[in-house]
Coordinates of C-alpha atoms and ligand atoms in Angstrom, one line a residue:
Chain T
M1 CA -30.1 -43.1 -26.5
S2 CA -31.2 -43.3 -22.8
L3 CA -31.1 -40.1 -20.8
E4 CA -29.0 -41.8 -18.2
R5 CA -25.7 -42.1 -19.9
K6 CA -23.3 -44.7 -18.6
D7 CA -19.8 -43.9 -19.9
E8 CA -16.5 -42.7 -18.7
H9 CA -18.3 -39.7 -17.2
D10 CA -20.0 -41.8 -14.7
H11 CA -18.4 -40.1 -11.7
E12 CA -20.5 -41.9 -9.1
G13 CA -19.5 -45.3 -10.3
W14 CA -15.9 -44.1 -10.3
M15 CA -16.2 -43.0 -6.7
K16 CA -17.7 -46.4 -5.7
E17 CA -14.9 -48.4 -7.1
R18 CA -12.3 -46.1 -5.5
D19 CA -13.1 -47.2 -1.9
L20 CA -12.9 -43.7 -0.4
T21 CA -12.9 -42.5 3.2
P22 CA -15.9 -40.6 4.3
V23 CA -14.0 -37.3 4.2
E24 CA -12.9 -37.9 0.7
T25 CA -16.4 -38.9 -0.3
V26 CA -17.9 -35.7 1.1
Y27 CA -15.2 -33.6 -0.5
L28 CA -15.6 -35.2 -3.9
T29 CA -19.4 -35.0 -3.8
T30 CA -19.3 -31.3 -2.9
L31 CA -16.7 -30.6 -5.5
M32 CA -18.7 -32.4 -8.2
W33 CA -22.0 -30.8 -7.2
L34 CA -20.4 -27.3 -7.5
D35 CA -18.4 -28.2 -10.6
K36 CA -21.5 -29.4 -12.4
R37 CA -23.1 -26.0 -11.8
L38 CA -20.2 -23.6 -11.8
R39 CA -17.5 -25.4 -13.8
I40 CA -15.1 -24.6 -11.1
V41 CA -12.5 -27.1 -12.3
D42 CA -11.6 -24.6 -15.0
Y43 CA -11.0 -22.0 -12.4
L44 CA -9.0 -24.3 -10.2
E45 CA -6.8 -25.0 -13.2
L46 CA -6.3 -21.3 -13.6
L47 CA -5.4 -21.0 -9.9
E48 CA -2.9 -23.9 -10.2
D49 CA -1.4 -22.2 -13.2
L50 CA -1.0 -19.0 -11.2
Y51 CA 0.5 -20.8 -8.3
Y52 CA 3.3 -22.2 -10.4
K53 CA 3.8 -18.9 -12.2
I54 CA 4.5 -17.2 -8.9
N55 CA 8.0 -18.2 -8.1
M56 CA 7.9 -20.0 -4.8
Q57 CA 11.5 -21.3 -4.5
M58 CA 13.8 -20.5 -1.7
P59 CA 16.5 -18.2 -3.1
K60 CA 20.1 -18.2 -2.5
S61 CA 20.5 -15.8 0.3
H62 CA 21.5 -12.3 -0.5
T63 CA 24.8 -12.5 1.3
E64 CA 25.8 -15.6 -0.6
Q65 CA 24.8 -14.0 -3.9
Y66 CA 26.8 -10.8 -3.4
N67 CA 29.5 -12.5 -1.5
L68 CA 29.2 -10.2 1.5
D69 CA 31.0 -12.5 4.0
N70 CA 27.6 -13.5 5.5
K71 CA 27.1 -10.2 7.1
F72 CA 23.7 -9.9 8.6
W73 CA 21.7 -7.0 7.0
Y74 CA 20.8 -5.3 10.2
W75 CA 17.7 -3.6 8.8
Y76 CA 15.8 -6.8 8.1
P77 CA 13.5 -6.6 11.2
L78 CA 12.2 -3.3 9.8
Y79 CA 10.9 -5.2 6.8
A80 CA 8.1 -6.4 9.1
L81 CA 6.6 -2.9 9.3
G82 CA 4.4 -3.4 6.3
S83 CA 2.9 -6.5 7.7
F84 CA 2.5 -4.8 11.0
S85 CA 0.5 -2.0 9.3
T86 CA -1.7 -4.6 7.8
I87 CA -2.3 -6.3 11.2
A88 CA -3.0 -3.0 12.9
Y89 CA -5.5 -2.3 10.2
V90 CA -7.2 -5.6 10.7
V91 CA -7.4 -5.0 14.5
A92 CA -8.8 -1.6 13.9
A93 CA -11.3 -3.0 11.4
I94 CA -12.6 -5.6 13.8
S95 CA -12.8 -3.4 16.9
G96 CA -14.4 -0.7 14.7
A97 CA -17.1 -3.0 13.5
L98 CA -17.9 -3.9 17.1
L99 CA -18.0 -0.2 18.0
G100 CA -20.3 0.4 15.1
F101 CA -22.9 -1.7 16.7
Y102 CA -23.4 0.9 19.5
Y103 CA -22.5 4.2 17.8
S104 CA -25.0 6.5 16.2
P105 CA -23.9 9.5 14.1
A106 CA -26.5 12.0 15.2
T107 CA -26.0 15.6 16.4
T108 CA -29.5 15.8 17.8
G109 CA -29.9 16.4 21.5
D110 CA -27.6 18.0 24.1
P111 CA -25.1 16.6 24.4
S112 CA -25.5 15.0 21.0
A113 CA -26.6 11.5 20.4
A114 CA -23.2 10.7 19.0
Y115 CA -21.5 11.9 22.1
N116 CA -24.0 10.0 24.3
S117 CA -23.4 6.8 22.4
I118 CA -19.6 7.2 23.1
T119 CA -20.2 7.7 26.8
F120 CA -22.5 4.8 26.8
I121 CA -19.8 2.6 25.2
M122 CA -17.3 3.9 27.7
T123 CA -19.3 3.6 30.9
D124 CA -22.2 1.1 30.4
L125 CA -21.2 -1.3 27.7
R126 CA -19.3 -4.4 29.0
F127 CA -15.7 -4.2 27.7
G128 CA -16.7 -1.0 25.9
F129 CA -14.0 1.1 27.5
F130 CA -11.4 -1.4 26.3
L131 CA -13.0 -1.7 22.9
R132 CA -12.8 2.0 22.2
S133 CA -9.3 2.1 23.6
L134 CA -8.3 -0.8 21.3
H135 CA -9.7 0.9 18.3
R136 CA -7.9 4.1 19.1
W137 CA -4.6 2.6 19.8
S138 CA -4.6 0.3 16.8
A139 CA -5.4 3.3 14.6
Q140 CA -2.6 5.3 16.1
V141 CA -0.2 2.4 15.9
M142 CA -1.2 1.8 12.3
V143 CA -0.3 5.4 11.3
A144 CA 3.0 5.1 13.1
A145 CA 3.8 1.8 11.5
V146 CA 2.8 3.0 8.0
F147 CA 5.0 6.1 8.4
L148 CA 8.0 4.0 9.6
H149 CA 7.3 1.5 6.8
M150 CA 7.6 4.4 4.3
L151 CA 10.9 5.4 5.9
R152 CA 12.2 1.8 5.7
V153 CA 11.2 1.7 2.0
Y154 CA 12.9 5.0 1.4
F155 CA 16.2 4.3 3.2
T156 CA 16.6 0.9 1.7
G157 CA 16.0 2.3 -1.8
A158 CA 13.2 -0.2 -2.2
Y159 CA 11.1 2.2 -4.3
K160 CA 13.3 2.0 -7.3
E161 CA 12.4 0.2 -10.5
P162 CA 10.4 -1.9 -10.8
R163 CA 8.6 -0.8 -7.6
E164 CA 7.7 2.8 -8.4
L165 CA 4.0 1.9 -8.8
N166 CA 3.9 0.4 -5.4
W167 CA 5.5 3.5 -3.9
I168 CA 2.8 5.7 -5.4
I169 CA 0.1 3.3 -4.2
G170 CA 1.8 3.6 -0.8
I171 CA 1.5 7.4 -0.9
V172 CA -2.3 7.0 -1.6
L173 CA -2.4 4.5 1.3
I174 CA -0.7 6.7 3.8
S175 CA -3.0 9.6 2.8
L176 CA -6.1 7.3 3.2
T177 CA -4.8 6.2 6.6
M178 CA -4.6 9.8 7.7
V179 CA -8.1 10.7 6.3
F180 CA -9.3 7.6 8.1
G181 CA -7.8 9.0 11.3
Y182 CA -9.3 12.4 10.7
T183 CA -12.8 11.3 10.0
G184 CA -12.7 9.0 13.0
Y185 CA -11.5 11.8 15.2
L186 CA -14.7 13.8 14.4
L187 CA -17.1 11.0 15.3
P188 CA -17.2 11.4 19.1
W189 CA -18.5 15.0 18.5
D190 CA -16.8 16.4 21.5
Q191 CA -15.1 19.8 21.6
L192 CA -11.8 18.6 20.0
A193 CA -13.8 16.8 17.2
F194 CA -15.9 19.9 16.5
W195 CA -13.1 22.3 16.3
A196 CA -10.9 19.9 14.3
G197 CA -13.9 19.7 11.9
Q198 CA -14.0 23.5 11.8
I199 CA -10.4 23.6 10.7
G200 CA -11.2 20.9 8.1
V201 CA -13.9 23.0 6.6
E202 CA -11.7 26.0 6.5
M203 CA -8.9 24.0 4.8
A204 CA -11.4 22.6 2.3
L205 CA -12.7 26.1 1.6
S206 CA -9.2 27.4 0.9
V207 CA -8.4 24.8 -1.7
P208 CA -7.7 26.8 -4.9
L209 CA -10.6 27.0 -7.4
A210 CA -12.6 24.0 -6.1
G211 CA -12.8 25.1 -2.5
E212 CA -16.5 25.6 -2.0
W213 CA -17.4 22.5 -4.0
V214 CA -15.0 20.4 -1.9
A215 CA -16.4 21.7 1.4
Q216 CA -19.9 21.0 0.2
L217 CA -19.0 17.5 -0.9
L218 CA -17.0 16.4 2.1
F219 CA -18.5 18.4 4.9
G220 CA -22.0 18.9 3.6
G221 CA -21.9 22.7 4.0
F222 CA -19.7 25.6 5.2
T223 CA -20.6 25.2 8.8
L224 CA -20.6 22.0 10.8
S225 CA -24.0 20.3 11.1
Q226 CA -25.7 16.9 11.2
S227 CA -24.7 16.3 7.6
T228 CA -21.0 16.9 8.4
L229 CA -21.1 14.2 11.0
Q230 CA -23.1 11.9 8.8
R231 CA -20.7 12.3 5.9
M232 CA -17.7 11.7 8.2
Y233 CA -19.4 8.6 9.4
I234 CA -20.1 7.2 6.0
L235 CA -16.6 8.0 4.8
H236 CA -15.1 6.3 7.9
V237 CA -17.2 3.1 7.9
F238 CA -18.1 2.7 4.2
F239 CA -15.9 4.4 1.6
L240 CA -12.5 4.4 3.2
P241 CA -12.7 0.7 4.3
F242 CA -13.6 -0.4 0.8
I243 CA -10.9 1.6 -0.9
T244 CA -8.2 1.0 1.6
T245 CA -8.8 -2.7 1.8
A246 CA -8.7 -3.0 -2.0
L247 CA -5.6 -0.9 -2.2
I248 CA -3.8 -2.9 0.5
A249 CA -4.6 -6.1 -1.3
I250 CA -3.2 -4.7 -4.6
H251 CA -0.2 -3.3 -2.8
V252 CA 0.7 -6.6 -1.1
G253 CA -0.2 -8.5 -4.2
I254 CA 2.4 -6.5 -6.1
V255 CA 4.9 -7.1 -3.4
W256 CA 4.2 -10.8 -3.7
M257 CA 4.7 -10.8 -7.4
Q258 CA 7.8 -8.7 -7.4
G259 CA 9.4 -10.1 -4.2
I260 CA 11.1 -8.0 -1.5
A261 CA 13.8 -5.7 -2.8
E262 CA 17.2 -6.8 -1.8
P263 CA 19.7 -4.3 -0.6
H264 CA 22.7 -4.4 -3.0
Chain X
M1 CA -9.2 -26.6 -43.1
S2 CA -7.5 -28.4 -46.0
E3 CA -10.8 -28.8 -47.8
N4 CA -11.4 -25.1 -47.5
D5 CA -8.0 -24.3 -48.7
T6 CA -8.4 -26.2 -51.9
T7 CA -12.0 -25.0 -52.7
T8 CA -12.2 -21.3 -51.9
D9 CA -8.9 -19.7 -51.3
G10 CA -10.0 -16.1 -51.2
H11 CA -12.9 -17.0 -48.9
E12 CA -10.6 -18.5 -46.3
T13 CA -8.5 -15.4 -46.0
A14 CA -11.5 -13.2 -45.5
T15 CA -13.2 -15.1 -42.7
D16 CA -12.1 -17.4 -39.9
G17 CA -14.4 -20.4 -39.8
G18 CA -16.4 -19.2 -36.9
Q19 CA -18.2 -16.6 -38.9
E20 CA -19.8 -18.7 -41.6
A21 CA -21.5 -20.8 -38.9
A22 CA -23.6 -17.8 -37.9
A23 CA -26.0 -18.3 -40.8
D24 CA -27.8 -21.3 -39.4
G25 CA -27.0 -20.6 -35.8
S26 CA -25.1 -23.8 -35.2
G27 CA -21.5 -24.0 -34.2
I28 CA -21.4 -20.6 -32.5
V29 CA -18.5 -22.0 -30.5
A30 CA -15.6 -22.9 -32.8
P31 CA -14.7 -26.6 -32.6
D32 CA -11.5 -27.2 -30.8
D33 CA -9.3 -27.8 -33.8
E34 CA -10.5 -24.6 -35.4
T35 CA -9.8 -22.4 -32.4
P36 CA -7.1 -20.1 -33.6
T37 CA -3.7 -20.4 -32.0
W38 CA -2.0 -17.4 -30.5
S39 CA 0.2 -16.9 -33.5
E40 CA -2.8 -17.1 -35.9
R41 CA -4.7 -14.6 -33.8
K42 CA -1.7 -12.4 -33.9
E43 CA -1.5 -12.5 -37.7
R44 CA -5.2 -11.6 -38.0
T45 CA -5.3 -8.8 -35.6
Q46 CA -4.2 -5.3 -36.5
G47 CA -3.5 -2.0 -34.9
L48 CA -3.1 -1.8 -31.1
S49 CA -3.9 -5.4 -30.4
Q50 CA -1.3 -6.5 -32.9
L51 CA 1.3 -4.2 -31.2
T52 CA 0.4 -5.8 -27.9
Y53 CA 1.0 -9.3 -29.2
E54 CA 4.2 -8.2 -30.8
Y55 CA 5.4 -6.6 -27.6
F56 CA 4.5 -9.7 -25.5
E57 CA 6.4 -11.9 -27.9
R58 CA 9.5 -9.6 -27.6
A59 CA 9.2 -9.5 -23.8
R60 CA 8.9 -13.2 -23.6
R61 CA 12.0 -13.6 -25.7
E62 CA 13.9 -11.1 -23.6
D63 CA 13.0 -13.0 -20.5
Q64 CA 14.0 -16.3 -22.1
D65 CA 17.4 -14.8 -23.2
L66 CA 18.1 -13.3 -19.8
R67 CA 17.3 -16.6 -18.1
T68 CA 19.6 -18.7 -20.3
E69 CA 22.4 -16.1 -20.0
S70 CA 22.1 -16.0 -16.2
D71 CA 24.5 -18.1 -14.2
Y72 CA 22.1 -17.5 -11.3
V73 CA 19.8 -20.4 -11.8
E74 CA 17.9 -20.8 -8.5
R75 CA 15.1 -18.5 -9.4
D76 CA 14.3 -15.9 -11.9
V77 CA 12.9 -13.1 -9.7
L78 CA 15.6 -11.0 -8.4
A79 CA 14.2 -10.4 -4.9
F80 CA 13.2 -12.2 -1.8
P81 CA 10.0 -14.3 -2.2
V82 CA 7.4 -13.1 0.2
W83 CA 6.6 -16.7 1.3
P84 CA 8.2 -18.1 3.3
H85 CA 11.1 -15.7 3.8
E86 CA 9.1 -12.7 4.8
M87 CA 6.0 -14.2 6.2
I88 CA 7.6 -16.3 8.9
R89 CA 9.5 -13.4 10.4
N90 CA 6.7 -11.0 10.0
L91 CA 4.2 -13.3 11.8
A92 CA 6.6 -13.6 14.7
L93 CA 7.3 -9.9 15.0
T94 CA 3.8 -8.7 14.3
S95 CA 2.2 -11.0 16.8
F96 CA 4.4 -9.5 19.5
F97 CA 3.4 -6.0 18.5
T98 CA -0.2 -6.9 18.3
G99 CA 0.2 -7.9 21.9
M100 CA 1.7 -4.5 22.5
I101 CA -1.4 -2.8 21.0
I102 CA -3.7 -4.7 23.3
F103 CA -1.5 -4.0 26.3
L104 CA -1.4 -0.3 25.5
S105 CA -5.1 -0.1 25.1
A106 CA -5.7 -1.8 28.4
A107 CA -3.2 0.4 30.2
L108 CA -3.8 3.8 28.6
P109 CA -7.4 4.1 27.5
P110 CA -8.4 7.4 25.8
H111 CA -10.7 9.9 27.4
I112 CA -13.4 12.0 26.0
G113 CA -13.6 15.7 26.3
A114 CA -16.5 18.1 26.8
P115 CA -19.3 17.7 24.2
A116 CA -19.2 19.9 21.1
N117 CA -20.1 23.5 21.7
P118 CA -20.1 25.8 18.7
S119 CA -20.3 28.9 20.8
Q120 CA -17.2 28.3 22.8
T121 CA -13.8 28.0 21.1
P122 CA -11.5 25.9 23.3
A123 CA -8.0 27.2 24.1
V124 CA -6.3 24.4 22.4
I125 CA -7.5 23.1 19.0
L126 CA -5.6 20.0 17.8
P127 CA -5.9 17.2 15.4
D128 CA -4.4 13.8 16.2
W129 CA -0.6 13.9 16.4
Y130 CA -0.1 12.4 13.0
L131 CA -1.7 15.3 11.3
Y132 CA 0.4 17.9 13.2
W133 CA 2.8 18.2 10.2
S134 CA -0.1 19.1 7.9
F135 CA -1.5 21.5 10.6
G136 CA 2.0 23.0 10.9
L137 CA 2.2 23.6 7.1
L138 CA -0.9 25.7 7.5
K139 CA 1.1 28.1 9.7
L140 CA 3.6 29.0 7.1
G141 CA 2.0 32.4 6.6
P142 CA 5.2 34.3 7.4
L143 CA 6.9 32.6 4.5
N144 CA 4.2 33.5 2.0
P145 CA 6.0 35.8 -0.4
E146 CA 4.7 39.3 -0.7
L147 CA 5.0 40.3 -4.3
S148 CA 6.2 43.9 -4.9
L149 CA 4.4 43.7 -8.3
L150 CA 1.1 43.3 -6.5
G151 CA 2.0 46.2 -4.3
G152 CA 3.0 44.1 -1.3
K153 CA -0.1 42.0 -1.6
K154 CA 0.2 38.3 -1.3
L155 CA -0.5 36.1 -4.3
M156 CA -2.5 33.6 -2.2
A157 CA -4.2 33.8 1.1
D158 CA -2.1 32.4 3.9
R159 CA -4.5 29.5 4.3
T160 CA -4.4 28.6 0.6
Y161 CA -0.7 28.8 0.8
G162 CA -0.7 26.2 3.6
V163 CA -3.0 23.9 1.6
V164 CA -0.8 24.2 -1.4
A165 CA 2.3 23.5 0.8
N166 CA 0.6 20.2 1.8
L167 CA 0.1 19.2 -1.8
V168 CA 3.7 20.1 -2.7
V169 CA 5.1 18.0 0.1
V170 CA 3.0 14.9 -0.8
G171 CA 3.7 15.4 -4.5
F172 CA 7.4 15.6 -4.0
I173 CA 7.4 12.3 -2.0
A174 CA 5.3 10.7 -4.7
I175 CA 7.8 11.4 -7.5
V176 CA 10.9 10.4 -5.6
P177 CA 11.2 7.1 -7.6
F178 CA 11.4 9.1 -10.8
L179 CA 14.1 11.4 -9.5
N180 CA 16.4 8.9 -7.9
K181 CA 17.1 6.0 -10.2
G182 CA 19.8 3.4 -10.4
A183 CA 20.7 0.3 -8.6
A184 CA 22.1 1.8 -5.3
R185 CA 20.1 0.7 -2.3
R186 CA 22.0 1.4 0.9
P187 CA 22.1 5.0 2.2
V188 CA 25.9 4.9 2.3
E189 CA 25.9 4.4 -1.5
Q190 CA 23.8 7.5 -2.1
P191 CA 24.6 10.1 0.6
F192 CA 22.6 12.8 -1.1
W193 CA 19.3 10.9 -1.1
A194 CA 19.9 9.7 2.5
A195 CA 20.5 13.3 3.4
V196 CA 17.2 14.3 1.7
G197 CA 15.5 11.5 3.7
V198 CA 16.9 12.7 7.0
F199 CA 16.0 16.3 6.1
G200 CA 12.4 15.1 5.6
V201 CA 12.2 13.1 8.8
I202 CA 13.6 16.0 10.9
F203 CA 11.3 18.5 9.1
A204 CA 8.3 16.3 9.8
A205 CA 9.2 16.5 13.5
T206 CA 10.0 20.2 13.6
I207 CA 7.0 21.3 11.6
S208 CA 4.8 19.2 13.9
A209 CA 6.4 20.9 16.9
L210 CA 5.7 24.3 15.2
S211 CA 2.0 23.4 14.8
V212 CA 1.7 23.1 18.6
K213 CA 3.9 26.1 19.4
N214 CA 1.6 27.2 22.1
L215 CA 2.4 24.1 24.0
V216 CA 6.2 24.1 23.4
P217 CA 8.1 25.8 26.1
M218 CA 10.2 27.9 23.8
D219 CA 10.2 31.3 22.2
S220 CA 8.0 31.0 19.1
H221 CA 10.3 32.9 16.8
L222 CA 13.2 30.7 17.9
L223 CA 11.0 27.7 17.3
F224 CA 10.1 29.0 13.8
D225 CA 13.7 29.4 12.9
L226 CA 14.7 26.0 14.3
T227 CA 11.9 24.4 12.3
F228 CA 13.8 25.3 9.1
L229 CA 17.3 25.2 10.4
L230 CA 17.4 21.8 12.1
P231 CA 16.4 19.8 9.0
F232 CA 19.3 21.4 7.0
V233 CA 21.7 20.7 9.9
G234 CA 20.6 17.1 10.0
G235 CA 20.8 16.7 6.2
F236 CA 24.3 18.2 6.0
L237 CA 25.6 16.1 8.8
T238 CA 24.2 12.9 7.2
Y239 CA 25.7 13.9 3.9
A240 CA 29.1 14.5 5.5
V241 CA 29.1 11.3 7.6
L242 CA 27.9 9.0 4.8
K243 CA 30.2 10.6 2.2
S244 CA 33.2 10.0 4.4
M245 CA 32.0 6.4 5.2
R246 CA 31.4 5.7 1.6
E247 CA 35.0 5.4 0.5
G248 CA 35.8 2.8 3.0
Y249 CA 32.5 1.0 2.5
M250 CA 32.8 0.8 -1.2
F251 CA 36.4 -0.4 -0.7
E252 CA 35.1 -3.3 1.3
L253 CA 32.5 -4.1 -1.3
N254 CA 34.9 -3.9 -4.2
R255 CA 37.8 -5.5 -2.3
R256 CA 38.5 -7.9 -5.1
Y257 CA 38.4 -5.1 -7.6
Y258 CA 40.8 -3.0 -5.6
R259 CA 43.1 -6.0 -5.0
L260 CA 43.6 -6.2 -8.7
R261 CA 43.9 -2.5 -9.3
P262 CA 45.0 -0.9 -6.0
P263 CA 44.2 2.8 -5.8
K264 CA 47.2 5.0 -6.3
Ligands
LIG1 C1 -1.8 1.0 4.7 C2 -0.6 1.1 4.5 C3 0.4 0.1 4.0 C4 0.4 -1.3 4.1 C5 -0.7 -2.1 4.8 C6 1.6 -1.8 3.4 C7 1.9 -3.1 3.4 C8 3.1 -3.6 2.8 C9 3.7 -4.9 3.0 C10 3.1 -6.0 3.8 C11 4.8 -4.9 2.2 C12 5.8 -6.1 2.2 C13 7.2 -5.7 2.6 C14 7.3 -5.1 4.0 O1 6.5 -5.5 4.9 O2 8.1 -4.2 4.3 C15 5.0 -3.6 1.6 C16 6.0 -3.3 0.8 C17 6.2 -2.1 0.1 N1 5.5 -0.9 0.5 FE1 3.9 -0.8 1.7 N2 2.3 -0.7 2.9 C18 1.6 0.4 3.3 C19 2.0 1.7 3.0 C20 3.1 2.1 2.2 C21 3.6 3.4 2.0 C22 3.0 4.7 2.7 C23 4.6 3.3 1.1 C24 5.5 4.4 0.5 C25 5.1 5.6 0.2 C26 4.7 1.9 0.7 C27 5.6 1.4 -0.3 C28 6.0 0.1 -0.3 C29 7.0 -0.4 -1.3 C30 7.7 0.4 -2.3 C31 7.1 -1.8 -1.0 C32 8.0 -2.8 -1.6 C33 9.3 -2.9 -0.7 C34 10.2 -4.0 -1.1 O3 10.0 -4.7 -2.1 O4 11.2 -4.1 -0.4 N3 3.8 1.2 1.4 N4 3.9 -2.8 1.9

C-alpha cells in the first residue's frame, strides 16, 4: 500500500474536476486545511443542527392568533429597551477600553496620579473630553435603559413561566450594572469619588456578620487607600466586564430560545 | 452480536462489547455497529442517569402530543421569534438612540470636581443618580423599630437596617415571578400587580428624592411622609382605575363568549 492513497478521499482531485472560482478554491482549501487538523466538519454539523432546532419561522401575528381585530399592541416599541441596554453596554465597553489606555489607578502624588490622568484625558488628549463624556453618558443611559427594560418586562407580565430564570438573571444584571457604575464613579478620585467610597466602606462594614470581611475584600481595608482604588479599577475593568458580558450572552440566548413573550 | 448471543449469554449481559477489547488495547473505540443506541444506553444505566433518560423520553412524548393536538401549526414556540421580528425593529430604534448618546456626550460633557481630600468633608456627598434609591434606604433610621423588650434599644444599628432594607427590596423583586403566576399579561388583567408595580416605581422616585433631601426645597419631615404616602396613593389609584377598566376590557376580549351568554 502506498502512503499516498488515491481513493474517494482525494479531495484535491475532486476540487480540480469541479472547475471552481478562485473564491471557492480558497474557501475550500482553508476549510479542508482546518478540518484535517480540527475536524471542524463535525462541529459545523452540530451548529447546523442547532440552527434548525431554533425555530426560525415567521409566526402568525399575535393579533391574528387571538383575534384582536388587528389592534396594535402599543407597547411594542418598549420591547427594544433590552437591545438598547446591550448597545449602550457595547458603546461603554469600547469607549472604556480607549479610556483605559490613558488612565492609571494610582493615588500617589497630589493631586493623585489617577486624578491627573483624568485631567490629562480631558484637557490634553485629542478627543479625550468627548471620549470621557461618551463613556459617562453611555453608562448612565445603560442604567436608565436597563431599569426601563425591567419595568417593561414587569408591566407586560413577561417574567412569568417559563421566563422566571431570565428575570432572576436580570436582577443580577441590573445589580452588576449599578456596581459597574459605582466602581467607575470612584476612579477619577476626586472629592465626590472619595466620599462616595467612604460611604461604600461604611455600608460594607455594616453588613450583618460578614461586614469587616466584605470591607477588606472589596475596599482593601477600613479606610480608603491605594488598594481601594486598585480594587475598584480591577473590578471595573476586569471582573465585572467578564461576568456581565457572559450573563448578557446567557440572558439574550435564553430570550432567543424562548422567544419574546406575547401579551395575551 | 448474534455470535455472542449464541455462545455466552451471561457474558453478554454483564459487559457491553467495548470492555472486552481493553485486554489487548485494540478497539478502544467501539465499532459503529456496536455503539449503543439511546434506548440501549437507557436500559443499561441506573439511578439518576436512568431517571434523566426516562424524563427526557416523557418530555419528548409530551411535546409530540401537544404538537399533534395543536391546531396552531405555524410554529411550536408560543412566542415571537427574536429574529427577524424583534431584531429589525430593535436595530432601527437602537441606532437612533445610540445617536442620541453621542449627541448628549458632545453637548453635555461631564466635569471633574476638586481632587480627593480626606481631611475635608464636602457639603454634598452623592453617588450617581441611579444609586439614590439605595442611598435613600440608608436613611430609614426613623423607621427602625425600637423594641421595648430591649429597653428601647434598637435591634440593629441604623446603618445595618439600611443595608438590610436594600437586600429586602432586591429580594422581593427577585421573587416576583414566583408570587404572581398565571397567564395574565396585561396590567388591566391583573390590577393588583400593576398597582404593586406603580407603587414600586413611585417609591423608587420618592426614596431617591429623600436621599437628596438637603437639595430638595421642601420641609424634610413633609418629604419623609410623602416618601411613603405617595407610593400608596399611586398604587391605590392604579388599582381603582384598572379595576374599573377591567370589566369593559374583558368584555371586549370575551365578546363572543358574552354574546352567547349575555351577563344578566
Ligand atoms: C444588562 C442588562 C440587560 C440586558 C442587556 C438585557 C437584554 C435583554 C434583551 C435584548 C431582551 C430581549 C427582549 C427585549 O429587548 O425586551 C431581554 C428580555 C428579557 N429581559 Fe433583559 N436585559 C437586561 C436586564 C434585565 C433585567 C434587569 C431584567 C428583570 C429583572 C430582565 C428580564 C428580562 C426578561 C424576563 C426578558 C424576556 C422578556 C420577554 O420574553 O418578553 N432583563 N433582555
